[in-house]
mmCIF file of C-alpha atoms and ligand atoms in Angstrom:
data_model
loop_
_atom_site.group_PDB
_atom_site.id
_atom_site.type_symbol
_atom_site.label_atom_id
_atom_site.label_comp_id
_atom_site.label_asym_id
_atom_site.label_seq_id
_atom_site.Cartn_x
_atom_site.Cartn_y
_atom_site.Cartn_z
ATOM 1 C CA MET A 1 -54.523 2.637 146.368
ATOM 2 C CA TYR A 2 -57.880 4.155 147.362
ATOM 3 C CA GLU A 3 -59.392 0.786 148.288
ATOM 4 C CA LEU A 4 -62.454 1.045 150.513
ATOM 5 C CA ASN A 5 -61.737 -0.357 153.978
ATOM 6 C CA HIS A 6 -64.418 -1.149 156.527
ATOM 7 C CA ILE A 7 -63.628 0.269 159.972
ATOM 8 C CA LEU A 8 -66.647 -0.252 162.206
ATOM 9 C CA ASN A 9 -70.406 -0.601 161.620
ATOM 10 C CA ASN A 10 -71.231 2.088 159.017
ATOM 11 C CA THR A 11 -67.815 3.782 158.984
ATOM 12 C CA TYR A 12 -65.230 3.177 156.235
ATOM 13 C CA TYR A 13 -62.156 4.840 154.801
ATOM 14 C CA PHE A 14 -60.374 4.943 151.457
ATOM 15 C CA SER A 15 -56.679 4.153 151.866
ATOM 16 C CA GLY A 16 -54.092 6.415 150.235
ATOM 17 C CA PRO A 17 -51.527 9.084 151.096
ATOM 18 C CA THR A 18 -54.425 11.065 152.630
ATOM 19 C CA LYS A 19 -57.178 8.921 154.136
ATOM 20 C CA ILE A 20 -60.733 9.714 153.044
ATOM 21 C CA GLY A 21 -63.646 8.811 155.321
ATOM 22 C CA LEU A 22 -67.001 7.346 154.270
ATOM 23 C CA TYR A 23 -70.090 6.913 156.422
ATOM 24 C CA ARG A 24 -73.241 5.019 155.408
ATOM 25 C CA LEU A 25 -76.191 7.159 156.468
ATOM 26 C CA ASN A 26 -78.673 4.369 155.583
ATOM 27 C CA ASP A 27 -78.949 1.523 153.037
ATOM 28 C CA THR A 28 -78.510 3.858 150.065
ATOM 29 C CA ASP A 29 -77.002 7.160 151.204
ATOM 30 C CA VAL A 30 -73.412 7.969 152.181
ATOM 31 C CA CYS A 31 -71.315 10.999 153.048
ATOM 32 C CA ILE A 32 -67.544 11.361 152.790
ATOM 33 C CA ILE A 33 -64.865 13.197 154.744
ATOM 34 C CA ASP A 34 -62.370 14.902 152.367
ATOM 35 C CA THR A 35 -61.781 14.003 148.706
ATOM 36 C CA GLY A 36 -58.048 13.442 148.084
ATOM 37 C CA ILE A 37 -55.498 15.421 146.112
ATOM 38 C CA GLU A 38 -56.927 15.618 142.595
ATOM 39 C CA GLU A 39 -59.716 14.848 140.150
ATOM 40 C CA ARG A 40 -58.350 11.340 139.560
ATOM 41 C CA VAL A 41 -58.944 10.525 143.242
ATOM 42 C CA GLY A 42 -62.425 12.071 143.143
ATOM 43 C CA LYS A 43 -63.262 9.864 140.120
ATOM 44 C CA ARG A 44 -62.023 6.773 141.922
ATOM 45 C CA ILE A 45 -64.074 7.509 145.052
ATOM 46 C CA LEU A 46 -67.249 8.279 143.148
ATOM 47 C CA LYS A 47 -66.802 5.112 141.036
ATOM 48 C CA THR A 48 -66.660 3.009 144.211
ATOM 49 C CA ILE A 49 -69.709 4.787 145.645
ATOM 50 C CA ASN A 50 -71.656 4.194 142.416
ATOM 51 C CA GLU A 51 -70.538 0.531 142.147
ATOM 52 C CA ASN A 52 -71.999 -0.069 145.613
ATOM 53 C CA GLY A 53 -75.300 1.472 144.525
ATOM 54 C CA TRP A 54 -74.907 4.289 147.034
ATOM 55 C CA SER A 55 -75.866 7.921 146.651
ATOM 56 C CA LEU A 56 -73.508 10.632 147.935
ATOM 57 C CA LYS A 57 -75.398 13.146 150.083
ATOM 58 C CA PHE A 58 -72.647 15.504 151.251
ATOM 59 C CA ILE A 59 -68.921 16.007 151.790
ATOM 60 C CA ILE A 60 -67.255 17.360 154.925
ATOM 61 C CA ASN A 61 -63.835 18.953 154.337
ATOM 62 C CA THR A 62 -61.584 18.905 157.389
ATOM 63 C CA HIS A 63 -59.494 21.775 155.984
ATOM 64 C CA ALA A 64 -58.584 23.454 152.701
ATOM 65 C CA HIS A 65 -55.215 21.843 151.897
ATOM 66 C CA ALA A 66 -55.151 20.487 148.353
ATOM 67 C CA ASP A 67 -54.619 16.859 149.394
ATOM 68 C CA HIS A 68 -57.966 17.039 151.241
ATOM 69 C CA VAL A 69 -60.104 19.026 148.775
ATOM 70 C CA GLY A 70 -58.574 18.115 145.386
ATOM 71 C CA GLY A 71 -61.428 15.788 144.408
ATOM 72 C CA ASN A 72 -64.164 18.241 145.474
ATOM 73 C CA ALA A 73 -64.747 19.907 142.095
ATOM 74 C CA TYR A 74 -65.139 16.650 140.159
ATOM 75 C CA ILE A 75 -67.444 15.021 142.728
ATOM 76 C CA GLN A 76 -69.563 18.148 143.187
ATOM 77 C CA GLY A 77 -69.740 18.589 139.396
ATOM 78 C CA GLU A 78 -71.006 15.011 138.945
ATOM 79 C CA THR A 79 -73.395 14.829 141.919
ATOM 80 C CA GLY A 80 -74.249 18.419 142.868
ATOM 81 C CA CYS A 81 -73.651 17.438 146.499
ATOM 82 C CA LYS A 82 -73.092 20.019 149.200
ATOM 83 C CA ILE A 83 -69.646 20.475 150.707
ATOM 84 C CA PHE A 84 -69.314 21.643 154.309
ATOM 85 C CA ALA A 85 -66.275 23.200 156.013
ATOM 86 C CA ASN A 86 -65.406 25.833 158.581
ATOM 87 C CA THR A 87 -65.693 29.389 157.229
ATOM 88 C CA ILE A 88 -62.021 30.297 156.665
ATOM 89 C CA GLU A 89 -61.277 26.853 155.213
ATOM 90 C CA ALA A 90 -64.381 27.227 153.004
ATOM 91 C CA CYS A 91 -63.040 30.544 151.725
ATOM 92 C CA PHE A 92 -59.701 28.978 150.754
ATOM 93 C CA THR A 93 -61.475 26.047 149.071
ATOM 94 C CA GLU A 94 -63.711 28.375 147.052
ATOM 95 C CA HIS A 95 -60.674 30.496 146.070
ATOM 96 C CA PRO A 96 -57.794 27.963 145.919
ATOM 97 C CA PHE A 97 -55.199 30.501 144.704
ATOM 98 C CA LEU A 98 -55.369 31.909 148.255
ATOM 99 C CA ASN A 99 -53.592 28.762 149.510
ATOM 100 C CA SER A 100 -50.465 29.397 147.461
ATOM 101 C CA CYS A 101 -50.608 33.166 148.106
ATOM 102 C CA PHE A 102 -51.019 32.474 151.822
ATOM 103 C CA VAL A 103 -47.877 30.386 152.157
ATOM 104 C CA TYR A 104 -45.927 32.700 149.837
ATOM 105 C CA GLY A 105 -47.111 35.969 151.408
ATOM 106 C CA ALA A 106 -48.084 37.630 148.097
ATOM 107 C CA TYR A 107 -49.372 36.586 144.686
ATOM 108 C CA SER A 108 -47.486 33.335 144.266
ATOM 109 C CA PRO A 109 -44.894 32.570 141.581
ATOM 110 C CA LYS A 110 -45.600 29.852 138.983
ATOM 111 C CA GLU A 111 -43.580 27.295 140.942
ATOM 112 C CA LEU A 112 -46.281 27.390 143.636
ATOM 113 C CA ARG A 113 -49.273 27.437 141.304
ATOM 114 C CA LYS A 114 -49.283 23.643 141.077
ATOM 115 C CA LYS A 115 -51.465 20.710 142.085
ATOM 116 C CA PHE A 116 -50.280 20.469 145.670
ATOM 117 C CA MET A 117 -51.134 24.123 146.320
ATOM 118 C CA LEU A 118 -53.857 24.683 143.811
ATOM 119 C CA ALA A 119 -56.937 22.468 143.868
ATOM 120 C CA GLN A 120 -59.827 23.150 141.485
ATOM 121 C CA LYS A 121 -62.386 25.430 143.069
ATOM 122 C CA SER A 122 -65.626 24.100 144.532
ATOM 123 C CA ILE A 123 -68.628 25.636 146.279
ATOM 124 C CA VAL A 124 -68.577 25.249 150.040
ATOM 125 C CA THR A 125 -71.240 25.873 152.689
ATOM 126 C CA PRO A 126 -70.169 26.859 156.229
ATOM 127 C CA ILE A 127 -70.467 23.796 158.429
ATOM 128 C CA ALA A 128 -72.270 25.870 161.075
ATOM 129 C CA ASP A 129 -75.204 25.987 158.602
ATOM 130 C CA ALA A 130 -75.201 22.217 158.047
ATOM 131 C CA LYS A 131 -77.909 20.071 159.564
ATOM 132 C CA LEU A 132 -75.785 16.983 160.045
ATOM 133 C CA PRO A 133 -77.538 13.712 160.856
ATOM 134 C CA GLU A 134 -77.825 12.877 164.549
ATOM 135 C CA GLY A 135 -74.700 11.393 166.096
ATOM 136 C CA PHE A 136 -72.142 13.385 164.090
ATOM 137 C CA GLU A 137 -69.803 15.573 166.112
ATOM 138 C CA ILE A 138 -67.551 18.271 164.669
ATOM 139 C CA ILE A 139 -64.379 18.836 166.693
ATOM 140 C CA ASP A 140 -62.077 21.876 166.565
ATOM 141 C CA LEU A 141 -58.544 20.781 165.559
ATOM 142 C CA SER A 142 -57.069 24.164 164.668
ATOM 143 C CA GLY A 143 -53.298 24.602 164.525
ATOM 144 C CA HIS A 144 -52.134 22.678 161.454
ATOM 145 C CA SER A 145 -54.404 25.040 159.535
ATOM 146 C CA SER A 146 -56.453 27.932 160.859
ATOM 147 C CA GLN A 147 -59.848 26.250 161.308
ATOM 148 C CA MET A 148 -59.290 22.539 160.760
ATOM 149 C CA ILE A 149 -61.971 20.202 162.112
ATOM 150 C CA GLY A 150 -62.241 16.551 163.009
ATOM 151 C CA VAL A 151 -65.361 14.441 162.582
ATOM 152 C CA ARG A 152 -66.743 11.859 164.994
ATOM 153 C CA THR A 153 -69.172 9.534 163.229
ATOM 154 C CA PRO A 154 -72.221 8.047 164.992
ATOM 155 C CA ASP A 155 -70.103 4.847 165.337
ATOM 156 C CA ASP A 156 -67.716 6.770 167.626
ATOM 157 C CA VAL A 157 -64.970 6.668 164.995
ATOM 158 C CA LEU A 158 -62.967 9.901 165.128
ATOM 159 C CA PHE A 159 -61.383 11.292 161.938
ATOM 160 C CA LEU A 160 -58.447 13.426 163.094
ATOM 161 C CA ALA A 161 -57.367 15.037 159.784
ATOM 162 C CA ASP A 162 -53.801 16.427 159.995
ATOM 163 C CA SER A 163 -53.763 17.125 163.740
ATOM 164 C CA ILE A 164 -51.275 14.287 164.144
ATOM 165 C CA VAL A 165 -48.781 12.495 161.895
ATOM 166 C CA SER A 166 -47.299 9.012 161.972
ATOM 167 C CA ARG A 167 -43.940 8.099 163.515
ATOM 168 C CA GLU A 168 -42.774 7.175 159.982
ATOM 169 C CA ILE A 169 -43.516 10.682 158.653
ATOM 170 C CA ILE A 170 -41.765 12.239 161.664
ATOM 171 C CA GLU A 171 -38.815 9.917 161.100
ATOM 172 C CA LYS A 172 -38.603 10.959 157.440
ATOM 173 C CA TYR A 173 -39.321 14.712 157.592
ATOM 174 C CA THR A 174 -39.404 15.780 161.289
ATOM 175 C CA VAL A 175 -40.713 19.253 160.360
ATOM 176 C CA THR A 176 -44.302 19.140 159.090
ATOM 177 C CA TYR A 177 -46.481 22.085 158.167
ATOM 178 C CA ILE A 178 -47.948 24.067 161.083
ATOM 179 C CA PHE A 179 -49.909 27.312 160.787
ATOM 180 C CA ASN A 180 -50.101 28.139 164.518
ATOM 181 C CA VAL A 181 -47.706 26.258 166.812
ATOM 182 C CA GLU A 182 -49.445 27.232 170.068
ATOM 183 C CA GLN A 183 -52.830 26.029 168.771
ATOM 184 C CA TYR A 184 -51.211 22.944 167.236
ATOM 185 C CA ILE A 185 -49.758 21.852 170.601
ATOM 186 C CA ALA A 186 -52.994 22.731 172.466
ATOM 187 C CA THR A 187 -54.958 20.619 169.967
ATOM 188 C CA LEU A 188 -52.530 17.706 170.402
ATOM 189 C CA GLU A 189 -52.945 17.970 174.195
ATOM 190 C CA ARG A 190 -56.727 17.667 173.722
ATOM 191 C CA VAL A 191 -56.359 14.841 171.183
ATOM 192 C CA LYS A 192 -54.124 12.980 173.664
ATOM 193 C CA LYS A 193 -57.020 12.833 176.132
ATOM 194 C CA MET A 194 -59.756 12.023 173.606
ATOM 195 C CA SER A 195 -61.526 8.716 173.634
ATOM 196 C CA ALA A 196 -63.198 6.986 170.705
ATOM 197 C CA ARG A 197 -63.801 3.432 169.517
ATOM 198 C CA LEU A 198 -61.249 4.104 166.764
ATOM 199 C CA PHE A 199 -59.145 7.028 165.559
ATOM 200 C CA VAL A 200 -58.434 7.746 161.885
ATOM 201 C CA PRO A 201 -55.637 10.288 161.357
ATOM 202 C CA ALA A 202 -55.309 11.288 157.680
ATOM 203 C CA HIS A 203 -51.581 10.491 157.694
ATOM 204 C CA ALA A 204 -51.197 7.688 160.263
ATOM 205 C CA ASP A 205 -52.640 4.221 160.845
ATOM 206 C CA VAL A 206 -56.116 3.636 162.256
ATOM 207 C CA CYS A 207 -55.738 2.961 165.988
ATOM 208 C CA GLU A 208 -57.663 2.384 169.208
ATOM 209 C CA ASP A 209 -55.454 4.543 171.412
ATOM 210 C CA ILE A 210 -54.090 7.855 170.193
ATOM 211 C CA SER A 211 -52.400 9.096 173.385
ATOM 212 C CA ALA A 212 -48.875 7.733 172.756
ATOM 213 C CA LEU A 213 -48.726 9.076 169.196
ATOM 214 C CA ALA A 214 -50.123 12.458 170.329
ATOM 215 C CA GLU A 215 -47.471 12.638 173.053
ATOM 216 C CA HIS A 216 -44.770 11.785 170.507
ATOM 217 C CA ASN A 217 -46.025 14.570 168.173
ATOM 218 C CA ILE A 218 -45.994 17.053 171.099
ATOM 219 C CA LYS A 219 -42.456 16.013 172.040
ATOM 220 C CA VAL A 220 -41.211 16.432 168.479
ATOM 221 C CA THR A 221 -42.910 19.853 168.110
ATOM 222 C CA ASN A 222 -41.416 21.096 171.391
ATOM 223 C CA GLY A 223 -38.041 19.711 170.292
ATOM 224 C CA ILE A 224 -38.158 21.665 167.017
ATOM 225 C CA ALA A 225 -39.084 24.839 168.950
ATOM 226 C CA GLU A 226 -36.067 24.297 171.232
ATOM 227 C CA THR A 227 -33.786 23.645 168.254
ATOM 228 C CA ILE A 228 -34.940 26.829 166.483
ATOM 229 C CA LEU A 229 -34.445 28.798 169.701
ATOM 230 C CA SER A 230 -30.920 27.416 170.058
ATOM 231 C CA MET A 231 -30.199 28.476 166.440
ATOM 232 C CA CYS A 232 -31.002 32.051 167.537
ATOM 233 C CA GLU A 233 -28.295 32.189 170.250
ATOM 234 C CA LYS A 234 -26.604 34.772 168.022
ATOM 235 C CA PRO A 235 -28.817 37.206 166.040
ATOM 236 C CA ILE A 236 -29.816 35.491 162.803
ATOM 237 C CA SER A 237 -31.880 36.439 159.759
ATOM 238 C CA PHE A 238 -34.871 34.360 158.684
ATOM 239 C CA GLU A 239 -33.084 33.183 155.513
ATOM 240 C CA ASN A 240 -30.025 31.993 157.441
ATOM 241 C CA LEU A 241 -32.228 30.342 160.059
ATOM 242 C CA LEU A 242 -34.200 28.515 157.368
ATOM 243 C CA LYS A 243 -30.919 27.326 155.803
ATOM 244 C CA LYS A 244 -29.908 25.885 159.186
ATOM 245 C CA VAL A 245 -33.303 24.156 159.587
ATOM 246 C CA PHE A 246 -33.026 22.581 156.119
ATOM 247 C CA GLU A 247 -29.489 21.378 156.929
ATOM 248 C CA LYS A 248 -30.333 20.132 160.427
ATOM 249 C CA TYR A 249 -33.270 17.996 159.265
ATOM 250 C CA SER A 250 -31.800 17.090 155.826
ATOM 251 C CA LEU A 251 -34.818 18.515 154.021
ATOM 252 C CA ARG A 252 -35.066 18.708 150.241
ATOM 253 C CA LEU A 253 -35.064 22.313 149.076
ATOM 254 C CA ASP A 254 -37.520 23.287 146.347
ATOM 255 C CA HIS A 255 -40.041 26.102 145.976
ATOM 256 C CA GLU A 256 -42.884 24.232 147.683
ATOM 257 C CA GLN A 257 -40.742 23.117 150.616
ATOM 258 C CA TYR A 258 -39.192 26.572 150.871
ATOM 259 C CA ALA A 259 -42.685 28.094 151.184
ATOM 260 C CA LEU A 260 -44.202 25.412 153.449
ATOM 261 C CA ILE A 261 -41.238 24.881 155.773
ATOM 262 C CA GLY A 262 -40.493 28.607 155.616
ATOM 263 C CA GLY A 263 -44.042 29.367 156.758
ATOM 264 C CA THR A 264 -43.729 26.755 159.494
ATOM 265 C CA VAL A 265 -40.435 28.232 160.737
ATOM 266 C CA LYS A 266 -42.126 31.645 160.847
ATOM 267 C CA SER A 267 -44.911 30.076 162.932
ATOM 268 C CA TYR A 268 -42.283 28.759 165.361
ATOM 269 C CA LEU A 269 -40.687 32.232 165.508
ATOM 270 C CA THR A 270 -44.090 33.734 166.404
ATOM 271 C CA TYR A 271 -44.630 31.023 169.014
ATOM 272 C CA LEU A 272 -41.228 31.640 170.638
ATOM 273 C CA SER A 273 -41.717 35.428 170.499
ATOM 274 C CA ASP A 274 -45.182 35.145 172.103
ATOM 275 C CA LYS A 275 -43.587 33.096 174.887
ATOM 276 C CA GLU A 276 -41.064 35.942 175.279
ATOM 277 C CA LEU A 277 -38.145 33.605 174.580
ATOM 278 C CA LEU A 278 -37.206 35.410 171.393
ATOM 279 C CA GLU A 279 -36.856 39.028 170.302
ATOM 280 C CA ASN A 280 -36.053 40.697 167.009
ATOM 281 C CA ARG A 281 -34.476 43.877 165.703
ATOM 282 C CA PHE A 282 -33.513 45.454 162.399
ATOM 283 C CA GLU A 283 -29.794 45.794 161.780
ATOM 284 C CA ASP A 284 -28.275 47.156 158.548
ATOM 285 C CA GLY A 285 -31.598 46.640 156.812
ATOM 286 C CA VAL A 286 -31.935 42.997 157.944
ATOM 287 C CA LEU A 287 -34.495 41.613 160.406
ATOM 288 C CA LEU A 288 -32.639 39.539 162.994
ATOM 289 C CA PHE A 289 -34.046 37.127 165.581
ATOM 290 C CA PHE A 290 -32.243 36.398 168.811
ATOM 291 C CA LYS A 291 -32.760 34.438 172.021
ATOM 292 C CA VAL A 292 -33.658 36.572 175.049
HETATM 293 ZN ZN1 ZN B 301 -53.100 19.672 155.789
#
């Protein structure tokens, strides 16, 4: 776990549940893309960087989810390096409790104040203020989170963060976290047409062609939207709808999943309402959703 793999020319990645990118800026300096889920991962990455005699110049965070920023605090504490991210993501990374409050909708209960929701805080600079070395391209991948970005290295290797997930993850979970379904699908449509020497999704294999996997992700997302719409044939409350979603996709119910999948189902409800396929009304003190 967290072995350094060479991809192409100066571009590398650390393997693991969430891939971490590394780019050699010159013979001695490197930058990394994301830092893994916790301090332990940050230590491992920095150890490898030091063993190679490299110096870490900066970190780019694709978005503020804990499995992408969890090593930030340790690495920044040891090296003093700058961390760059989009402004809203930077805000969540500087104030990690916002992540758990965001998915919960209020100050979160203790069950959500855990590692997966609550990274250690780090200091982040808006990426718009970064003077990145020539050849780097920052790409908008919003949808999975509000301002997620991808990074194209000067080697034309494109890090796609969580804009796309593997067939294995879809097979296992089907429903994965989405903040804004409309943006998520629009981003996938753009990703489908992107070209690069190699693509590195955080949660799928490195590949030369991303179009088939992007199309599969779009199909699955549209399928979930259709399924949720069909569950609203008769007026249904959010809680009863969520119960049906958990049953339909055989999902494990715990506080984290309840918050993350619950938030995702709400995003689908917004998406379907914006498309005027769904309406809602209050009845006997309960908010009900129903197909138009
Ligand atoms: Zn994420």
